[in-house]
Coordinates of C-alpha atoms and ligand atoms in Angstrom, one line a residue:
M1149 CA 86.1 114.5 130.5
Q1150 CA 86.2 114.7 134.3
R1151 CA 87.7 111.8 136.0
D1152 CA 88.3 111.1 139.7
T1153 CA 91.8 110.4 140.9
P1154 CA 91.9 106.6 140.6
A1155 CA 90.7 106.8 137.0
G1156 CA 93.4 109.4 136.3
G1157 CA 95.9 107.0 137.9
N1158 CA 94.7 104.3 135.6
R1159 CA 95.1 106.6 132.7
N1160 CA 98.8 107.3 133.6
T1161 CA 99.3 103.6 134.3
A1162 CA 98.1 103.0 130.8
R1163 CA 100.5 105.6 129.4
V1164 CA 103.4 103.9 131.0
L1165 CA 102.4 100.4 129.9
R1166 CA 101.9 101.6 126.3
L1167 CA 105.4 103.2 126.4
V1168 CA 107.2 100.1 127.6
H1169 CA 105.1 97.9 125.2
Q1170 CA 105.7 100.0 122.1
E1171 CA 109.2 101.5 122.8
G1172 CA 110.8 98.4 124.3
P1173 CA 112.6 98.3 127.6
L1174 CA 112.9 101.8 129.1
T1175 CA 114.6 103.1 132.2
R1176 CA 112.5 104.7 134.9
A1177 CA 114.2 107.9 134.0
D1178 CA 113.2 107.6 130.3
L1179 CA 109.6 107.0 131.5
T1180 CA 109.7 110.1 133.7
R1181 CA 110.9 112.2 130.8
A1182 CA 108.5 110.7 128.3
T1183 CA 105.4 111.2 130.5
G1184 CA 106.4 114.5 132.1
L1185 CA 105.3 113.0 135.5
N1186 CA 107.5 113.4 138.5
R1187 CA 109.8 110.7 139.7
S1188 CA 107.8 109.5 142.6
T1189 CA 104.6 109.2 140.4
T1190 CA 106.5 107.1 137.8
L1191 CA 107.9 104.9 140.6
A1192 CA 104.4 104.3 141.9
L1193 CA 103.0 103.6 138.4
V1194 CA 105.8 101.2 137.5
G1195 CA 105.2 99.5 140.9
E1196 CA 101.5 99.1 140.0
L1197 CA 102.4 97.5 136.7
V1198 CA 104.9 95.1 138.4
E1199 CA 102.2 94.2 140.9
L1200 CA 99.7 93.4 138.1
G1201 CA 102.4 91.2 136.5
L1202 CA 102.5 93.4 133.3
A1203 CA 106.1 94.6 133.7
S1204 CA 109.3 93.8 135.4
E1205 CA 112.1 95.9 136.7
T1206 CA 115.8 95.2 136.7
E1207 CA 118.9 97.2 137.6
D1208 CA 120.9 96.8 134.4
G1209 CA 120.2 100.2 133.0
A1210 CA 123.3 102.0 134.4
A1211 CA 124.7 103.2 131.1
T1212 CA 121.7 105.2 129.9
G1213 CA 121.5 108.1 132.3
V1214 CA 123.6 110.6 134.1
G1215 CA 124.2 110.0 137.7
R1216 CA 122.7 107.0 139.5
P1217 CA 121.6 104.0 137.5
S1218 CA 117.9 104.0 136.6
P1219 CA 116.1 100.6 136.7
V1220 CA 115.0 99.2 133.4
V1221 CA 111.3 98.5 132.9
R1222 CA 110.2 95.7 130.6
A1223 CA 106.8 94.6 129.4
S1224 CA 106.0 91.0 130.4
A1225 CA 106.5 88.4 127.8
D1226 CA 104.0 86.0 129.3
V1227 CA 101.1 88.4 128.9
V1228 CA 100.0 87.6 125.4
A1229 CA 97.6 88.5 122.6
A1230 CA 96.5 85.9 120.0
A1231 CA 97.3 87.3 116.5
V1232 CA 95.3 85.7 113.7
T1233 CA 95.7 86.0 110.0
V1234 CA 93.2 84.5 107.6
E1235 CA 94.4 83.9 104.1
I1236 CA 93.0 82.1 101.1
D1237 CA 94.7 78.8 101.9
A1238 CA 95.7 79.0 105.6
V1239 CA 94.7 80.3 109.0
T1240 CA 97.6 81.2 111.4
V1241 CA 97.3 81.8 115.1
A1242 CA 100.4 83.2 116.9
M1243 CA 100.9 84.2 120.6
V1244 CA 102.6 87.5 120.8
G1245 CA 104.0 88.7 124.1
L1246 CA 103.4 92.2 125.5
D1247 CA 107.2 92.7 124.9
G1248 CA 106.7 92.1 121.2
S1249 CA 108.1 88.6 121.1
I1250 CA 106.4 86.0 119.0
R1251 CA 106.0 83.1 121.5
S1252 CA 104.4 80.5 119.2
R1253 CA 102.8 80.2 115.8
V1254 CA 100.6 77.6 114.3
T1255 CA 99.4 77.5 110.7
E1256 CA 96.5 75.3 109.6
H1257 CA 96.4 74.9 105.8
T1258 CA 93.0 74.6 104.2
D1259 CA 92.2 72.7 101.0
D1260 CA 89.9 75.4 99.8
R1261 CA 89.3 79.0 100.7
P1262 CA 87.9 78.8 104.2
T1263 CA 84.4 80.1 104.8
A1264 CA 84.0 82.6 107.6
D1265 CA 82.4 79.9 109.8
E1266 CA 85.3 77.5 109.1
A1267 CA 87.9 80.1 109.9
V1268 CA 86.1 80.9 113.2
Q1269 CA 86.1 77.1 114.1
I1270 CA 89.8 76.7 113.2
V1271 CA 90.8 79.7 115.3
A1272 CA 88.6 78.6 118.2
R1273 CA 90.2 75.1 118.0
L1274 CA 93.7 76.5 117.9
L1275 CA 92.9 78.6 121.0
D1276 CA 91.5 75.6 122.9
E1277 CA 94.8 75.2 124.8
R1278 CA 95.8 78.8 125.6
P1279 CA 98.3 80.5 127.8
A1280 CA 96.9 81.6 131.2
R1281 CA 97.5 85.2 130.5
L1282 CA 95.9 85.6 127.1
V1283 CA 94.1 89.0 127.1
G1284 CA 92.5 89.3 123.6
V1285 CA 92.4 88.3 120.0
G1286 CA 93.3 90.5 117.0
V1287 CA 92.4 89.2 113.5
S1288 CA 93.8 90.4 110.1
I1289 CA 91.5 89.9 107.1
P1290 CA 92.4 90.7 103.5
G1291 CA 89.3 92.8 102.9
T1292 CA 87.2 95.7 104.1
V1293 CA 86.2 95.3 107.7
R1294 CA 83.8 97.4 109.7
V1295 CA 86.0 98.0 112.8
E1296 CA 83.1 98.9 115.1
D1297 CA 81.8 95.3 115.2
G1298 CA 84.2 93.2 113.2
L1299 CA 81.9 92.6 110.3
V1300 CA 83.8 91.6 107.2
R1301 CA 82.0 93.7 104.5
D1302 CA 83.9 92.4 101.5
A1303 CA 86.9 90.1 101.2
P1304 CA 86.9 89.3 97.5
H1305 CA 89.7 86.8 97.5
L1306 CA 88.2 84.8 100.4
G1307 CA 84.7 85.2 98.7
W1308 CA 83.2 86.7 101.9
R1309 CA 80.5 89.3 101.8
D1310 CA 79.0 90.7 105.0
E1311 CA 80.3 88.0 107.3
P1312 CA 80.2 88.6 111.0
F1313 CA 83.6 87.5 112.4
A1314 CA 84.4 89.2 115.7
A1315 CA 81.1 88.3 117.4
P1316 CA 81.1 84.5 116.6
L1317 CA 84.8 84.2 117.5
A1318 CA 84.2 86.1 120.8
G1319 CA 81.3 83.7 121.4
A1320 CA 83.4 80.6 120.7
T1321 CA 86.4 81.7 122.8
G1322 CA 85.1 84.0 125.5
L1323 CA 87.8 86.5 124.6
P1324 CA 87.6 90.1 123.4
V1325 CA 88.1 90.0 119.6
R1326 CA 88.9 92.8 117.2
V1327 CA 89.1 92.4 113.5
A1328 CA 90.7 94.8 110.9
N1329 CA 91.9 95.1 107.4
D1330 CA 95.3 93.5 106.8
A1331 CA 97.1 96.5 105.2
N1332 CA 95.8 98.8 107.9
L1333 CA 97.3 96.5 110.5
G1334 CA 100.5 96.3 108.4
A1335 CA 100.7 100.1 108.3
W1336 CA 100.4 100.4 112.1
A1337 CA 103.0 97.6 112.7
E1338 CA 105.5 99.3 110.4
R1339 CA 104.8 102.6 112.1
L1340 CA 105.4 101.1 115.6
Y1341 CA 108.1 98.6 114.9
G1342 CA 109.4 98.8 111.3
S1343 CA 110.6 101.4 108.8
G1344 CA 108.0 104.0 110.1
R1345 CA 109.2 104.0 113.7
G1346 CA 108.8 107.5 115.1
V1347 CA 107.1 108.8 112.0
S1348 CA 103.7 110.5 112.4
D1349 CA 102.6 110.6 108.8
L1350 CA 103.0 107.6 106.7
V1351 CA 101.6 105.8 103.7
Y1352 CA 101.9 102.1 103.5
L1353 CA 101.4 99.9 100.4
N1354 CA 101.7 96.2 100.4
G1355 CA 101.7 94.2 97.2
G1356 CA 100.6 90.6 97.8
A1357 CA 99.0 87.7 95.9
S1358 CA 95.6 89.3 96.1
G1359 CA 96.5 92.8 95.0
I1360 CA 97.7 96.0 96.7
G1361 CA 96.5 96.8 100.2
G1362 CA 97.1 100.3 101.7
G1363 CA 97.1 101.9 105.0
V1364 CA 97.6 105.5 106.2
I1365 CA 99.0 106.8 109.5
S1366 CA 98.1 110.5 110.0
A1367 CA 99.2 112.6 113.0
G1368 CA 100.5 109.5 114.6
Q1369 CA 97.2 107.6 114.4
P1370 CA 95.9 105.0 112.0
L1371 CA 93.5 106.7 109.6
S1372 CA 90.3 104.7 109.8
G1373 CA 87.6 106.6 108.2
A1374 CA 83.9 106.5 109.2
D1375 CA 83.7 102.7 109.1
G1376 CA 87.3 101.6 109.0
Y1377 CA 87.7 101.4 105.2
A1378 CA 90.2 104.2 104.7
G1379 CA 93.5 103.6 102.8
E1380 CA 92.2 101.4 100.0
L1381 CA 94.9 102.8 97.7
G1382 CA 95.0 99.7 95.6
H1383 CA 91.7 100.9 94.1
T1384 CA 92.6 104.4 93.4
F1385 CA 92.7 105.4 89.7
V1386 CA 96.0 105.4 87.8
A1387 CA 95.3 104.5 84.1
D1388 CA 92.3 105.3 81.9
N1389 CA 93.3 102.7 79.4
G1390 CA 93.7 100.1 82.1
I1391 CA 92.5 96.7 82.9
R1392 CA 89.1 96.1 84.6
C1393 CA 89.5 95.3 88.3
H1394 CA 87.5 92.8 90.3
C1395 CA 86.0 95.9 92.1
G1396 CA 84.3 96.8 88.8
A1397 CA 86.4 99.9 88.0
I1398 CA 89.0 100.3 85.3
G1399 CA 92.6 101.2 85.8
C1400 CA 93.0 100.6 89.6
L1401 CA 96.6 100.7 90.9
E1402 CA 96.4 97.0 91.8
T1403 CA 95.5 95.9 88.3
E1404 CA 98.2 98.1 86.7
A1405 CA 101.0 97.1 89.1
S1406 CA 100.6 93.4 90.0
R1407 CA 102.6 90.6 91.3
A1408 CA 100.9 88.4 88.7
S1409 CA 102.3 90.3 85.7
L1410 CA 105.8 90.3 87.2
V1411 CA 105.5 86.6 87.9
A1412 CA 104.2 85.9 84.4
V1413 CA 107.0 87.8 82.6
T1414 CA 109.8 86.4 84.8
G1415 CA 108.5 82.8 85.3
V1416 CA 109.4 82.7 89.0
P1417 CA 107.3 80.9 91.6
A1418 CA 104.5 83.3 92.7
D1419 CA 105.5 83.6 96.4
D1420 CA 109.3 83.6 96.0
L1421 CA 110.2 87.3 96.4
P1422 CA 114.0 86.7 96.4
A1423 CA 113.7 84.8 93.1
L1424 CA 111.6 87.7 91.7
A1425 CA 114.3 90.2 92.8
E1426 CA 117.0 88.1 91.0
A1427 CA 114.9 87.8 87.8
L1428 CA 114.3 91.5 87.7
A1429 CA 118.0 92.1 88.1
A1430 CA 118.7 89.8 85.2
G1431 CA 116.3 91.8 83.2
G1432 CA 115.6 91.5 79.5
P1433 CA 113.5 93.7 77.1
E1434 CA 110.1 92.1 78.0
V1435 CA 110.8 92.2 81.8
D1436 CA 112.0 95.8 81.6
R1437 CA 108.9 96.9 79.7
V1438 CA 106.6 95.4 82.4
V1439 CA 108.8 97.0 85.2
D1440 CA 108.6 100.4 83.5
R1441 CA 104.8 100.2 83.2
Q1442 CA 104.5 99.2 86.8
V1443 CA 106.8 101.9 88.1
A1444 CA 104.7 104.4 86.1
A1445 CA 101.5 103.2 87.6
L1446 CA 103.0 103.1 91.1
A1447 CA 104.3 106.6 90.8
T1448 CA 100.9 107.9 89.8
G1449 CA 99.3 106.1 92.7
L1450 CA 101.8 107.5 95.1
R1451 CA 101.4 111.0 93.6
N1452 CA 97.7 110.8 94.5
A1453 CA 98.4 109.4 98.0
I1454 CA 101.2 112.0 98.7
H1455 CA 99.0 114.9 97.7
T1456 CA 96.2 113.7 99.9
V1457 CA 98.2 112.7 103.0
N1458 CA 101.5 114.7 102.9
P1459 CA 103.5 111.8 104.4
E1460 CA 107.0 111.9 105.7
V1461 CA 107.6 108.3 104.6
V1462 CA 106.0 105.9 102.1
V1463 CA 106.6 102.3 103.1
L1464 CA 106.4 99.6 100.3
G1465 CA 106.0 95.9 101.2
G1466 CA 105.7 92.6 99.4
F1467 CA 106.5 92.7 95.6
L1468 CA 106.3 96.5 95.7
G1469 CA 109.3 96.4 98.1
V1470 CA 111.1 94.2 95.5
L1471 CA 110.2 96.5 92.7
L1472 CA 111.6 99.5 94.7
G1473 CA 114.8 97.5 95.5
H1474 CA 115.2 96.9 91.8
V1475 CA 114.6 100.4 90.4
G1476 CA 115.7 102.4 93.5
D1477 CA 115.4 106.2 93.2
R1478 CA 113.4 105.9 89.9
V1479 CA 110.2 105.7 91.9
L1480 CA 110.8 108.9 93.8
E1481 CA 112.0 110.6 90.6
A1482 CA 108.9 109.6 88.8
V1483 CA 106.7 110.9 91.7
R1484 CA 108.7 114.2 91.8
A1485 CA 108.3 114.7 88.1
Q1486 CA 104.5 115.0 88.6
S1487 CA 104.2 116.5 92.0
M1488 CA 104.0 119.9 93.6
A1489 CA 107.6 120.6 94.8
A1490 CA 106.8 121.3 98.4
M1491 CA 104.9 118.1 98.7
V1492 CA 107.9 115.9 97.9
D1493 CA 110.6 118.0 99.4
R1494 CA 111.4 115.6 102.2
V1495 CA 109.3 112.5 101.5
R1496 CA 111.2 109.2 101.6
I1497 CA 110.1 106.0 99.9
V1498 CA 111.5 103.0 101.7
P1499 CA 111.0 99.2 101.8
A1500 CA 109.0 97.6 104.6
E1501 CA 111.1 96.1 107.4
L1502 CA 108.9 93.6 109.2
G1503 CA 108.7 91.0 106.4
S1504 CA 106.5 88.0 107.1
D1505 CA 105.8 89.0 110.7
V1506 CA 104.1 92.3 109.8
L1507 CA 100.5 91.2 110.0
L1508 CA 101.0 89.2 113.2
R1509 CA 102.5 92.2 114.9
G1510 CA 99.7 94.4 113.7
A1511 CA 97.0 92.0 114.7
A1512 CA 98.6 91.6 118.2
E1513 CA 98.3 95.4 118.7
I1514 CA 94.5 95.3 118.4
G1515 CA 94.4 92.1 120.5
F1516 CA 96.1 94.1 123.3
R1517 CA 93.8 97.1 122.9
E1518 CA 91.6 96.5 126.0
L1519 CA 94.6 95.8 128.2
L1520 CA 96.5 98.9 126.9
D1521 CA 93.5 101.1 127.5
D1522 CA 93.1 99.9 131.1
P1523 CA 95.9 97.8 132.5
A1524 CA 93.9 97.1 135.7
R1525 CA 91.5 95.0 133.6
I1526 CA 94.2 92.2 133.4
H1527 CA 92.3 90.1 136.0
A1528 CA 89.0 90.5 134.3
L1529 CA 90.5 89.7 130.9
T1530 CA 92.2 86.6 132.0
E1531 CA 89.4 85.2 134.2
R1532 CA 87.5 82.6 132.3
P1533 CA 85.5 80.9 131.1
T1534 CA 82.8 82.5 133.3
A1535 CA 81.4 85.4 131.3
R1536 CA 81.9 87.3 128.1
P1537 CA 83.6 90.6 128.2
S1538 CA 80.5 92.5 127.1
E1539 CA 78.6 91.2 130.0
R1540 CA 81.2 92.0 132.6
Q1541 CA 80.8 95.3 134.3
K1542 CA 84.1 96.4 135.6
A1543 CA 83.8 96.8 139.4
G1544 CA 84.0 100.4 140.6
T1545 CA 87.2 101.6 142.2
P1546 CA 87.5 100.5 145.8
Ligands
ZN1886 ZN1 89.7 98.1 91.9

């Protein structure tokens, strides 16, 4: 793609902004090294970001380099994305700063499962009073989402089928809106900020109330698939004498390893993971039997995923993280016992790190997408309520 100089400049500005956003505060020397640009170009690009109000520079980075101190560049905390999670009993809207800080968080509980229309209304209302420098909205949905237009194809636990979500929310708020599957966002957040930091190939499985969500990072990028549905590892096949899943199939990973069975056999409250960990540690024949069965199902599911993806790291969140904490190396041993040796030589299976913030961090990433692609759009993105983003044609370079 041929670009003229200003567009090339924008592209490098975007690279620098993405680096300080994703890697945290960096010295100008770090940025020069990471981009391969020369020092004066880095200086100019950082100057541009400072002028746009997207970054700040301070002189406290003396210790990191050799020779003269190099100023530290930080992403601005007051440039924010709205991160939204929709669940069966609550809608949460958080403001996440470009520096990764969660600035505020409001949860509205609902009596019943919200309809898509109700969820849009709740989010729009919670965004009524918004920070001046809000640049976009990212939404996490527990279901399959067509990323191209934010249509929720199927969210079984919400009872949604073919519900447009991004378009009505963009209409109601005048903001760019992107919507994605919760586990895909979780995988990306763990890759950027959690146990998958710096890892290019990763499989993520999260065990929650509504089953097992999965996401894959391949060659450093989220694996999306043709429509955005990739990574539904909870519905891969692990047991031919298994239970029928709500998806219609028999023996899905999420029916064979489920929080519900662990909760039933231990008697702990459904959403109390620390209590579940204690109950598993206390054990008992019935508990151990369920644990053994779930470890076997999980190992089979991971074997399939590992032979498909060849990951460096498998990250387990939610109750799967608790299960891993309880049985430790047994999961990896069970995977090894049924895998090609080369495939599991260096794979690690680790618990997720981001805990309850994982989906907000992931949703914020897609909320920042427009800005990260073209930092110069900050003015257009924060100008409102005049026109919708789709109708705005970015003015040509001066
Ligand atoms: Zn299924």
